[in-house]
Amino acid sequence: MLIHRFLEVFIPLFVALDPFGLLPIFLGVTTNMSGQQRKNVTWQAAGTAFIVVIVFMLAGTAMFQFLGIEQYDFKIGGGIVLLVLAVLDLVITGKPAVHDQEMVGIVPLAMPLIAGPAMLTTVLVFSSRQGYGYLLTTVAVVANFAILLIVLLSADRVAKVVGINTLRAFSKLVMVLLAAIAIQFIRSGITEAFGLGGR
């Protein structure tokens, strides 16, 4: 049944995207932004991540084969990038990892948080699996990104309720969470590498 197959793709992608889990991270890295700036960053992050996901879905397998990259290599690489951003933010005064407000929607939000290893790997697996394919996977991606936009566009209301000072204090804690996520990416990639025999 079509609905059943759609849900089989939608649910793993929803878990991989984790829009509600992204909200506190989004608030943390946009602490000093106005409501309009947050909206701009939301559209920038979601738009960039969506393009990355679709391009990766269409060309990911061929690109990996051409470059000789395994999926666990991608997880480890994405985790390292995220870890560097988190560590820089924690040890240096201010927010050097996300200081450029014109770039925060791209790094770290679009990549590697939204279009991260889990999302890209899930998309790649389902789009290449018989019975699902590109069309059904794309529809599931669009549905998930619609939910993501709704969640992130409501972030300004959350910020007003919580308060800017609380958000500023929370931003450093968020970076510890980012570091933990990065370690999870790296650990997962290493585990898969050893499980597959590595190279």
Short mmCIF file of the C-alpha atoms (twelve columns), coordinates in Angstrom:
data_MODEL
# 
_entry.id   MODEL 
# 
loop_
_atom_site.group_PDB 
_atom_site.id 
_atom_site.type_symbol 
_atom_site.label_atom_id 
_atom_site.label_alt_id 
_atom_site.label_comp_id 
_atom_site.label_asym_id 
_atom_site.label_seq_id 
_atom_site.Cartn_x 
_atom_site.Cartn_y 
_atom_site.Cartn_z 
_atom_site.pdbx_PDB_model_num 
ATOM 1   C CA . MET A 1   0.000  0.000  0.000  1 
ATOM 2   C CA . LEU A 2   1.329  3.438  -0.985 1 
ATOM 3   C CA . ILE A 3   0.609  5.137  2.361  1 
ATOM 4   C CA . HIS A 4   2.335  2.330  4.213  1 
ATOM 5   C CA . ARG A 5   5.439  2.582  2.030  1 
ATOM 6   C CA . PHE A 6   5.431  6.370  2.421  1 
ATOM 7   C CA . LEU A 7   5.382  6.040  6.210  1 
ATOM 8   C CA . GLU A 8   8.209  3.513  6.029  1 
ATOM 9   C CA . VAL A 9   10.324 6.243  4.431  1 
ATOM 10  C CA . PHE A 10  8.881  9.236  6.285  1 
ATOM 11  C CA . ILE A 11  9.391  7.930  9.824  1 
ATOM 12  C CA . PRO A 12  13.123 7.053  9.533  1 
ATOM 13  C CA . LEU A 13  13.733 10.410 7.842  1 
ATOM 14  C CA . PHE A 14  11.827 12.184 10.625 1 
ATOM 15  C CA . VAL A 15  13.977 10.467 13.229 1 
ATOM 16  C CA . ALA A 16  17.149 11.316 11.293 1 
ATOM 17  C CA . LEU A 17  16.115 14.963 10.835 1 
ATOM 18  C CA . ASP A 18  14.803 15.349 14.421 1 
ATOM 19  C CA . PRO A 19  13.225 18.821 13.949 1 
ATOM 20  C CA . PHE A 20  12.229 19.183 17.608 1 
ATOM 21  C CA . GLY A 21  15.716 18.204 18.729 1 
ATOM 22  C CA . LEU A 22  17.145 20.878 16.410 1 
ATOM 23  C CA . LEU A 23  15.106 23.669 18.022 1 
ATOM 24  C CA . PRO A 24  17.292 24.201 21.139 1 
ATOM 25  C CA . ILE A 25  20.425 24.025 18.987 1 
ATOM 26  C CA . PHE A 26  18.918 26.546 16.566 1 
ATOM 27  C CA . LEU A 27  18.116 28.899 19.442 1 
ATOM 28  C CA . GLY A 28  21.599 28.453 20.838 1 
ATOM 29  C CA . VAL A 29  23.441 29.388 17.645 1 
ATOM 30  C CA . THR A 30  21.078 32.307 16.886 1 
ATOM 31  C CA . THR A 31  21.100 33.774 20.391 1 
ATOM 32  C CA . ASN A 32  22.021 37.329 19.368 1 
ATOM 33  C CA . MET A 33  19.770 37.501 16.301 1 
ATOM 34  C CA . SER A 34  16.498 39.357 15.863 1 
ATOM 35  C CA . GLY A 35  13.282 37.587 14.937 1 
ATOM 36  C CA . GLN A 36  13.644 38.538 11.283 1 
ATOM 37  C CA . GLN A 37  17.250 37.343 11.207 1 
ATOM 38  C CA . ARG A 38  16.150 34.004 12.661 1 
ATOM 39  C CA . LYS A 39  13.521 33.674 9.938  1 
ATOM 40  C CA . ASN A 40  16.120 34.444 7.277  1 
ATOM 41  C CA . VAL A 41  18.485 31.876 8.765  1 
ATOM 42  C CA . THR A 42  15.656 29.323 8.902  1 
ATOM 43  C CA . TRP A 43  14.928 29.663 5.187  1 
ATOM 44  C CA . GLN A 44  18.634 29.715 4.353  1 
ATOM 45  C CA . ALA A 45  19.355 26.597 6.409  1 
ATOM 46  C CA . ALA A 46  16.305 24.645 5.229  1 
ATOM 47  C CA . GLY A 47  16.778 25.655 1.588  1 
ATOM 48  C CA . THR A 48  20.479 24.821 1.541  1 
ATOM 49  C CA . ALA A 49  19.958 21.523 3.366  1 
ATOM 50  C CA . PHE A 50  17.099 20.533 1.026  1 
ATOM 51  C CA . ILE A 51  19.243 21.118 -2.060 1 
ATOM 52  C CA . VAL A 52  22.116 19.158 -0.501 1 
ATOM 53  C CA . VAL A 53  19.815 16.242 0.374  1 
ATOM 54  C CA . ILE A 54  18.243 16.053 -3.108 1 
ATOM 55  C CA . VAL A 55  21.582 16.348 -4.916 1 
ATOM 56  C CA . PHE A 56  23.082 13.739 -2.620 1 
ATOM 57  C CA . MET A 57  20.135 11.411 -3.197 1 
ATOM 58  C CA . LEU A 58  20.609 11.651 -6.963 1 
ATOM 59  C CA . ALA A 59  24.401 11.567 -7.093 1 
ATOM 60  C CA . GLY A 60  25.568 10.205 -3.740 1 
ATOM 61  C CA . THR A 61  26.214 6.600  -4.726 1 
ATOM 62  C CA . ALA A 62  28.052 7.532  -7.907 1 
ATOM 63  C CA . MET A 63  30.071 10.180 -6.059 1 
ATOM 64  C CA . PHE A 64  31.080 7.767  -3.308 1 
ATOM 65  C CA . GLN A 65  32.118 5.142  -5.847 1 
ATOM 66  C CA . PHE A 66  34.087 7.664  -7.888 1 
ATOM 67  C CA . LEU A 67  35.940 8.992  -4.848 1 
ATOM 68  C CA . GLY A 68  36.275 5.629  -3.137 1 
ATOM 69  C CA . ILE A 69  34.385 6.862  -0.056 1 
ATOM 70  C CA . GLU A 70  32.372 4.600  2.211  1 
ATOM 71  C CA . GLN A 71  29.295 5.789  4.153  1 
ATOM 72  C CA . TYR A 72  31.163 5.422  7.433  1 
ATOM 73  C CA . ASP A 73  33.902 7.721  6.098  1 
ATOM 74  C CA . PHE A 74  31.210 10.350 5.542  1 
ATOM 75  C CA . LYS A 75  29.885 9.973  9.091  1 
ATOM 76  C CA . ILE A 76  33.364 10.353 10.584 1 
ATOM 77  C CA . GLY A 77  34.135 13.410 8.442  1 
ATOM 78  C CA . GLY A 78  30.858 15.141 9.298  1 
ATOM 79  C CA . GLY A 79  31.385 14.411 12.984 1 
ATOM 80  C CA . ILE A 80  34.874 15.917 12.947 1 
ATOM 81  C CA . VAL A 81  33.625 19.143 11.318 1 
ATOM 82  C CA . LEU A 82  30.855 19.480 13.904 1 
ATOM 83  C CA . LEU A 83  33.250 18.729 16.773 1 
ATOM 84  C CA . VAL A 84  35.705 21.426 15.628 1 
ATOM 85  C CA . LEU A 85  32.894 24.016 15.486 1 
ATOM 86  C CA . ALA A 86  31.706 23.096 18.988 1 
ATOM 87  C CA . VAL A 87  35.188 23.121 20.539 1 
ATOM 88  C CA . LEU A 88  36.057 26.509 18.991 1 
ATOM 89  C CA . ASP A 89  32.866 27.969 20.417 1 
ATOM 90  C CA . LEU A 90  33.539 26.574 23.892 1 
ATOM 91  C CA . VAL A 91  37.203 27.559 24.303 1 
ATOM 92  C CA . ILE A 92  37.246 30.972 22.591 1 
ATOM 93  C CA . THR A 93  35.390 34.037 23.884 1 
ATOM 94  C CA . GLY A 94  32.282 34.814 21.880 1 
ATOM 95  C CA . LYS A 95  30.900 32.499 19.220 1 
ATOM 96  C CA . PRO A 96  33.684 32.113 16.642 1 
ATOM 97  C CA . ALA A 97  32.148 28.997 15.143 1 
ATOM 98  C CA . VAL A 98  28.953 30.836 14.209 1 
ATOM 99  C CA . HIS A 99  30.113 34.463 14.324 1 
ATOM 100 C CA . ASP A 100 29.286 35.220 10.720 1 
ATOM 101 C CA . GLN A 101 25.503 35.592 10.716 1 
ATOM 102 C CA . GLU A 102 25.461 35.238 6.942  1 
ATOM 103 C CA . MET A 103 26.996 31.764 7.219  1 
ATOM 104 C CA . VAL A 104 25.323 30.286 10.310 1 
ATOM 105 C CA . GLY A 105 22.407 29.035 8.206  1 
ATOM 106 C CA . ILE A 106 24.841 27.018 6.107  1 
ATOM 107 C CA . VAL A 107 27.375 25.918 8.759  1 
ATOM 108 C CA . PRO A 108 26.547 24.349 11.158 1 
ATOM 109 C CA . LEU A 109 22.760 24.357 10.644 1 
ATOM 110 C CA . ALA A 110 22.308 23.188 7.037  1 
ATOM 111 C CA . MET A 111 25.504 21.127 7.167  1 
ATOM 112 C CA . PRO A 112 26.097 18.982 9.117  1 
ATOM 113 C CA . LEU A 113 23.069 19.308 11.449 1 
ATOM 114 C CA . ILE A 114 20.051 19.202 9.096  1 
ATOM 115 C CA . ALA A 115 21.651 17.508 6.105  1 
ATOM 116 C CA . GLY A 116 23.865 15.410 8.347  1 
ATOM 117 C CA . PRO A 117 25.251 11.888 7.985  1 
ATOM 118 C CA . ALA A 118 22.078 10.262 9.361  1 
ATOM 119 C CA . MET A 119 19.752 12.160 6.996  1 
ATOM 120 C CA . LEU A 120 21.924 11.718 3.920  1 
ATOM 121 C CA . THR A 121 22.554 8.042  4.569  1 
ATOM 122 C CA . THR A 122 18.831 7.358  5.123  1 
ATOM 123 C CA . VAL A 123 17.903 9.171  1.906  1 
ATOM 124 C CA . LEU A 124 20.541 7.286  -0.040 1 
ATOM 125 C CA . VAL A 125 19.383 3.907  1.275  1 
ATOM 126 C CA . PHE A 126 15.665 4.383  0.554  1 
ATOM 127 C CA . SER A 127 16.067 6.049  -2.847 1 
ATOM 128 C CA . SER A 128 18.127 3.104  -4.075 1 
ATOM 129 C CA . ARG A 129 15.880 0.421  -2.541 1 
ATOM 130 C CA . GLN A 130 13.336 -1.374 -4.716 1 
ATOM 131 C CA . GLY A 131 9.763  -0.410 -3.868 1 
ATOM 132 C CA . TYR A 132 10.624 3.107  -2.751 1 
ATOM 133 C CA . GLY A 133 12.760 4.914  -5.311 1 
ATOM 134 C CA . TYR A 134 13.459 8.588  -5.917 1 
ATOM 135 C CA . LEU A 135 9.863  9.851  -6.148 1 
ATOM 136 C CA . LEU A 136 8.572  8.408  -2.867 1 
ATOM 137 C CA . THR A 137 11.753 9.359  -1.047 1 
ATOM 138 C CA . THR A 138 11.558 12.932 -2.370 1 
ATOM 139 C CA . VAL A 139 7.933  13.271 -1.211 1 
ATOM 140 C CA . ALA A 140 8.946  12.057 2.262  1 
ATOM 141 C CA . VAL A 141 11.850 14.533 2.317  1 
ATOM 142 C CA . VAL A 142 9.530  17.428 1.362  1 
ATOM 143 C CA . ALA A 143 7.056  16.460 4.109  1 
ATOM 144 C CA . ASN A 144 9.815  16.346 6.713  1 
ATOM 145 C CA . PHE A 145 11.262 19.691 5.658  1 
ATOM 146 C CA . ALA A 146 7.784  21.260 5.886  1 
ATOM 147 C CA . ILE A 147 7.634  20.134 9.514  1 
ATOM 148 C CA . LEU A 148 11.152 21.458 10.091 1 
ATOM 149 C CA . LEU A 149 10.171 24.903 8.754  1 
ATOM 150 C CA . ILE A 150 7.120  25.063 11.013 1 
ATOM 151 C CA . VAL A 151 9.212  24.168 14.067 1 
ATOM 152 C CA . LEU A 152 12.096 26.570 13.357 1 
ATOM 153 C CA . LEU A 153 9.849  29.471 12.333 1 
ATOM 154 C CA . SER A 154 8.221  29.236 15.772 1 
ATOM 155 C CA . ALA A 155 11.627 29.635 17.457 1 
ATOM 156 C CA . ASP A 156 11.185 33.395 17.917 1 
ATOM 157 C CA . ARG A 157 8.110  32.837 20.071 1 
ATOM 158 C CA . VAL A 158 10.050 30.365 22.167 1 
ATOM 159 C CA . ALA A 159 12.888 32.875 22.531 1 
ATOM 160 C CA . LYS A 160 10.486 35.570 23.782 1 
ATOM 161 C CA . VAL A 161 9.067  33.233 26.399 1 
ATOM 162 C CA . VAL A 162 12.460 31.983 27.594 1 
ATOM 163 C CA . GLY A 163 14.292 35.336 27.490 1 
ATOM 164 C CA . ILE A 164 17.466 36.479 25.738 1 
ATOM 165 C CA . ASN A 165 19.720 36.216 28.811 1 
ATOM 166 C CA . THR A 166 18.669 32.630 29.389 1 
ATOM 167 C CA . LEU A 167 19.374 31.862 25.739 1 
ATOM 168 C CA . ARG A 168 22.848 33.374 25.981 1 
ATOM 169 C CA . ALA A 169 23.622 31.245 29.017 1 
ATOM 170 C CA . PHE A 170 22.121 28.223 27.272 1 
ATOM 171 C CA . SER A 171 24.207 28.703 24.132 1 
ATOM 172 C CA . LYS A 172 27.372 27.292 25.719 1 
ATOM 173 C CA . LEU A 173 25.476 24.271 26.988 1 
ATOM 174 C CA . VAL A 174 24.209 23.782 23.445 1 
ATOM 175 C CA . MET A 175 27.805 23.600 22.210 1 
ATOM 176 C CA . VAL A 176 28.482 20.765 24.649 1 
ATOM 177 C CA . LEU A 177 25.468 19.011 23.111 1 
ATOM 178 C CA . LEU A 178 26.879 19.649 19.637 1 
ATOM 179 C CA . ALA A 179 30.178 18.123 20.715 1 
ATOM 180 C CA . ALA A 180 28.320 15.059 21.996 1 
ATOM 181 C CA . ILE A 181 26.432 14.740 18.706 1 
ATOM 182 C CA . ALA A 182 29.730 15.004 16.850 1 
ATOM 183 C CA . ILE A 183 31.266 12.251 18.962 1 
ATOM 184 C CA . GLN A 184 28.220 10.078 18.258 1 
ATOM 185 C CA . PHE A 185 28.698 10.589 14.508 1 
ATOM 186 C CA . ILE A 186 32.393 9.718  14.767 1 
ATOM 187 C CA . ARG A 187 31.770 6.715  17.033 1 
ATOM 188 C CA . SER A 188 29.041 5.389  14.723 1 
ATOM 189 C CA . GLY A 189 31.296 5.757  11.699 1 
ATOM 190 C CA . ILE A 190 34.226 4.033  13.391 1 
ATOM 191 C CA . THR A 191 31.969 1.212  14.603 1 
ATOM 192 C CA . GLU A 192 30.643 0.666  11.082 1 
ATOM 193 C CA . ALA A 193 34.165 0.832  9.643  1 
ATOM 194 C CA . PHE A 194 35.409 -1.924 11.910 1 
ATOM 195 C CA . GLY A 195 32.199 -3.908 11.407 1 
ATOM 196 C CA . LEU A 196 32.683 -3.765 7.622  1 
ATOM 197 C CA . GLY A 197 36.338 -4.602 7.871  1 
ATOM 198 C CA . GLY A 198 37.504 -1.014 7.230  1 
ATOM 199 C CA . ARG A 199 40.143 -0.060 4.738  1 
# 
